[in-house]
Amino acid sequence: MVDPSDNDIREVVHGYLVSQVLPTDDPASLTDETALLTGGILDSIATLQLVVLLEDKFDVSLAAHEVSVDNFDSIAAIVRLVGTKLGR
């Protein structure tokens, strides 16, 4: 994917969460500000799988210190992090 938009990133993250983490929940209940780590939605394994997906899909590298509550507690935070890694 060449120069993905914030919406492209959001769709990938939302799609992953709905299909792999919350398959029985209503997709509309997952907003950009839903607490993912502090709300118990993402555990360590799901977070690692999401990191691998983001690195593969958007050709970015995430350092261990970047995988934090500040950067992974919401879809909006993840979109900002990936956007920063893409040079925005």
C-alpha positions as semicolon CSV with decimal commas, in nm:
position;residue;x (nm);y (nm);z (nm)
1;M;0,000;0,000;0,000
2;V;0,149;0,332;-0,106
3;D;0,103;0,628;0,131
4;P;-0,205;0,503;0,316
5;S;-0,445;0,761;0,451
6;D;-0,540;0,779;0,817
7;N;-0,868;0,619;0,716
8;D;-0,681;0,328;0,552
9;I;-0,488;0,271;0,873
10;R;-0,806;0,301;1,082
11;E;-0,984;0,043;0,863
12;V;-0,699;-0,208;0,898
13;V;-0,687;-0,171;1,278
14;H;-1,067;-0,175;1,315
15;G;-1,095;-0,476;1,084
16;Y;-0,831;-0,668;1,279
17;L;-0,997;-0,593;1,612
18;V;-1,345;-0,686;1,490
19;S;-1,238;-1,008;1,317
20;Q;-0,967;-1,135;1,553
21;V;-1,030;-0,985;1,896
22;L;-1,401;-0,902;1,921
23;P;-1,570;-1,129;1,664
24;T;-1,897;-1,155;1,858
25;D;-1,930;-0,785;1,943
26;D;-2,111;-0,521;1,741
27;P;-1,848;-0,355;1,517
28;A;-2,019;-0,018;1,567
29;S;-1,945;-0,036;1,940
30;L;-1,571;-0,012;1,867
31;T;-1,492;0,358;1,824
32;D;-1,167;0,543;1,762
33;E;-1,148;0,623;2,134
34;T;-1,243;0,282;2,281
35;A;-0,985;0,188;2,547
36;L;-0,803;-0,111;2,401
37;L;-0,525;-0,185;2,650
38;T;-0,664;-0,027;2,965
39;G;-1,009;-0,162;2,878
40;G;-0,879;-0,518;2,851
41;I;-0,961;-0,558;2,482
42;L;-0,600;-0,609;2,372
43;D;-0,390;-0,858;2,564
44;S;-0,018;-0,909;2,503
45;I;-0,067;-1,169;2,228
46;A;-0,329;-0,965;2,041
47;T;-0,108;-0,657;2,073
48;L;0,190;-0,843;1,929
49;Q;-0,022;-0,973;1,640
50;L;-0,144;-0,618;1,572
51;V;0,215;-0,489;1,572
52;V;0,315;-0,754;1,317
53;L;0,013;-0,666;1,102
54;L;0,095;-0,293;1,111
55;E;0,461;-0,353;1,030
56;D;0,374;-0,582;0,738
57;K;0,083;-0,383;0,599
58;F;0,238;-0,036;0,624
59;D;0,609;-0,120;0,597
60;V;0,700;0,042;0,928
61;S;0,913;-0,076;1,219
62;L;0,788;-0,035;1,574
63;A;1,036;-0,039;1,861
64;A;0,941;-0,215;2,183
65;H;0,912;0,117;2,371
66;E;0,660;0,242;2,112
67;V;0,421;-0,043;2,195
68;S;0,285;0,138;2,498
69;V;-0,044;0,247;2,650
70;D;0,014;0,594;2,503
71;N;0,035;0,453;2,149
72;F;-0,192;0,146;2,164
73;D;-0,482;0,232;2,393
74;S;-0,711;0,346;2,113
75;I;-0,751;0,318;1,739
76;A;-0,691;0,694;1,714
77;A;-0,357;0,658;1,898
78;I;-0,250;0,371;1,672
79;V;-0,341;0,574;1,362
80;R;-0,131;0,866;1,493
81;L;0,165;0,636;1,566
82;V;0,160;0,473;1,223
83;G;0,117;0,813;1,058
84;T;0,423;0,939;1,248
85;K;0,622;0,633;1,141
86;L;0,521;0,709;0,780
87;G;0,672;1,056;0,813
88;R;0,361;1,266;0,867
